[in-house]
Each structure stands twice: as C-alpha cells, then as structure tokens.
Amino acid sequence: MQRSSVWSVASASRRSSILIIYTGGTIGMRIDQQTGALVPFDFGGIYEEFPALKYLSVDIDVHTMPKLIDSSNMQPSDWVAMAEVIRSNYERYDGFVVLHGTDTMSYSASALSFMLENLAKPVVFTGSQIPIGRLRTDGRENLITAIEIAGARRADGEPMVPEVSLLFHSCLYRGNRTHKMSAEELDAFSSPNFPALAEVGVKISYNEPLISSAKGVAEPLRVATMMNEGVAIIKLFPGIGEYTLRAILAVEGLRGVVLETYGAGNAPTSEWFLRLMRETVERGVVVMNVTQCDNGSVEMQLYETGLRLQAAGVLSGYDMTTEAAITKLMYVLGQNLTLEESVELMKMPIRGEFTLSALV
Ligand code: ASN
C-alpha cells in the first residue's frame, strides 16, 4: 500500500481505504508480450501500472477472486462469493470497487443490492469495453473514477454513495436500475427509469437527494446467501405457442417468473393464455410483469389486456428492469418466507429498485 498527502476526494478529511474485488471481464485483460494474446492483468501491481492513483486520497488493496471469469459465466454462487468477500472485509474498508465483465454486470449489481442487507458503505461496480492493456482503454478512467467515488464522503464524513452502484463512462447509476444497452459503445449502460446518482465531467457532480443515506441503517450488515434458481424469464411475442409456454411453466421446481410483456404491461387476452397464467399463480409461482419497452412503467389498469393479467394474479413489476426483477425474485424466494410474505416483498421497493410514484 502506498500513501500520499494529496487531497482530491470531495469533502473527505481523512484517507479512505478501498478494497478492489477483481472478478474478471474485459477490464482485466492485457496483452501478453510473448504471445500477443489477451491474458488477465495482475491488479496486485495497481500502483506501478497506474501511478496516478497515488494522487487520490485513498489506500487501496486488491482481492482477486480465485477464478477470473468472463462475466457470461457468472453464476449465483459467484454473487455469494463476492458478497462473502465484502462481509469478511466490511469493517476494514470504507468502500468496495467490484471489477466485473460488462455482459452481466447489471445482473450482478442488482443481485448484490438485494443480498447485502443493511449496507452502509459504497459498493461500486465497474468494467470496460476495451481491455485495460490497450492504449485506448476506457478501463483506466472507469477504474480511477470508481475508486474516487467509493472513497468520497459528504461534508459530515458519511460515505457519499453508501449503496450498490455502477459506474460506467460518465455516469454513476444505482446498480439495480441499470441495463447494458450497447455491445460497442463506451457509454454502454443505461438507467432507463432512474436518473444518474452522479455525473462525471471535470468534476464529479453527485445528485445527493437521490442517493441512499447510511444514517438510517441501524442494523449490522447481513449477507443473504441463498438465491433460489427456480426462476425463469419469459418474453412474449406475437405467436408464442401454448405448448411452449405450458412446457416452460410446467418445469419442476419453478417458483418465480418474470414475464416481459408489451407496452404498459399488456399481454394477449386469449382464453388459454389467461387460464395458464391463473393456474401458474394458483400453483404458488410468483409471476412478475415487466415491460419489454426500453423505458416506462407497467400500469396494468390502463388497458383491458393488462387488467386481465392482473385479475389472473400476476404482480406488477412497475418500472423495474428485467435484471432487477429476476435477481429480486431469486433473493426473495431464497429466504425462508411464506408465499404471502414473498408476494408482499415483491410488491414493495426494498432497495430503490422501482419507483414509488409509479404506484397507483
Ligand atoms: N465478455 C466480457 C465480460 O462480460 C465483456 C466485457 O467485459 N466488456 O466479461
């Protein structure tokens, strides 16, 4: 660890200690000089590689996960492993930066937002589109900015962003509001229904009223380690067949479904479809309605096509992303709760994952 007396983090009077949790992804790739192939970068040598980090008012340690993965291989067991690293280092550090592949980063950030109960410290996810070992990498800026945000404090010394967030390009978003929207652009993430928590320009401008406060967190951190994998995402399309849908919904152990519907939460009103939905709900499967649209909220009261779905017992996912809805289902159904308790939790925003004003 290296020290510097240079002050650069907004409103911090003492140095922050940050743990970087490196999970893999493009951000960690550099070119092997001998073979020319992309190989994982050793973040242990972070100060030698990025001397500029010395000018941030933070002390940095790095925890490299035992197996570095392309995030397409991410599994709920990896989320548990990440959450455990945060739990076991929670008292020692002021904030955490998770270096993660971009492909499933929104799923992981959403999952961790639910799994880390009573979180009162920053957990900032970031990654890159171009490997850190390439000249034009976006990883360097993303990494440095994420570290700065994880270490930033408010005027009263409280952490600036004590929640699970995702920093990419020039925006910091609430993690469970994000979606990877581009396979090519450097500005690869969106937060379709919630404003950015901070905008990164010459300065980092925090949107403080939108950011969770650590003040109301009275209980110690608790990590939920059971994620129920008996869940499915079903995207409707004109022509979706009864046998196909029936086969998916008949899967043994199915406990929750995210149904991606049209527009404001609309679905076909054919007899077979609604009967199948009703039967599924009556079997004790929690069915959440989210929209296929890029933004906006489910409002099942708006059209008959939504009302019929509501009458069949399908729950509104309001303006939740699919990523937040599926990981929240895994988290809620992983707790030892009754069906009624699970349904109640799904109907409430528990980590700011949907907008209360959209409730009617
Ligand atoms: N496939 C990579 C990953 O998600 C993509 C990236 O990180 N840009 O790990």
Coordinates of C-alpha atoms in Angstrom, one line a residue, residues 19 21-23 63-67 69 74-89 96 98 108 111-112 115-116 125 223-227:
L19 CA -10.9 -2.9 -1.4
I21 CA -12.6 -7.0 -5.8
Y22 CA -11.4 -8.3 -9.2
T23 CA -13.7 -10.9 -10.7
H63 CA -8.7 -9.0 -3.6
T64 CA -8.5 -11.2 -6.7
M65 CA -11.3 -13.9 -6.9
P66 CA -9.8 -17.4 -7.2
K67 CA -11.2 -17.9 -10.7
I69 CA -14.2 -15.2 -15.4
M74 CA -21.4 -15.6 -13.9
Q75 CA -23.5 -17.7 -11.5
P76 CA -25.4 -17.0 -8.3
S77 CA -22.7 -18.9 -6.5
D78 CA -20.2 -16.2 -7.7
W79 CA -22.5 -13.5 -6.3
V80 CA -22.4 -15.3 -2.9
A81 CA -18.6 -15.5 -3.1
M82 CA -18.4 -11.7 -3.8
A83 CA -20.8 -10.9 -1.0
E84 CA -18.8 -13.0 1.3
V85 CA -15.6 -11.1 0.5
I86 CA -17.5 -7.8 1.3
R87 CA -18.8 -9.3 4.5
S88 CA -15.4 -10.5 5.7
N89 CA -13.7 -7.2 4.9
F96 CA -15.5 -1.5 -2.3
V98 CA -16.0 -4.6 -8.0
S108 CA -24.6 -8.9 -10.5
A111 CA -28.2 -9.2 -7.1
L112 CA -25.7 -7.7 -4.7
M115 CA -28.1 -9.7 -1.0
L116 CA -26.2 -7.0 1.0
F125 CA -19.3 -1.9 -9.9
V223 CA -25.5 -11.2 3.7
A224 CA -28.2 -13.3 2.2
T225 CA -26.5 -16.3 0.7
M226 CA -29.5 -18.3 -0.6
M227 CA -30.6 -17.4 -4.1

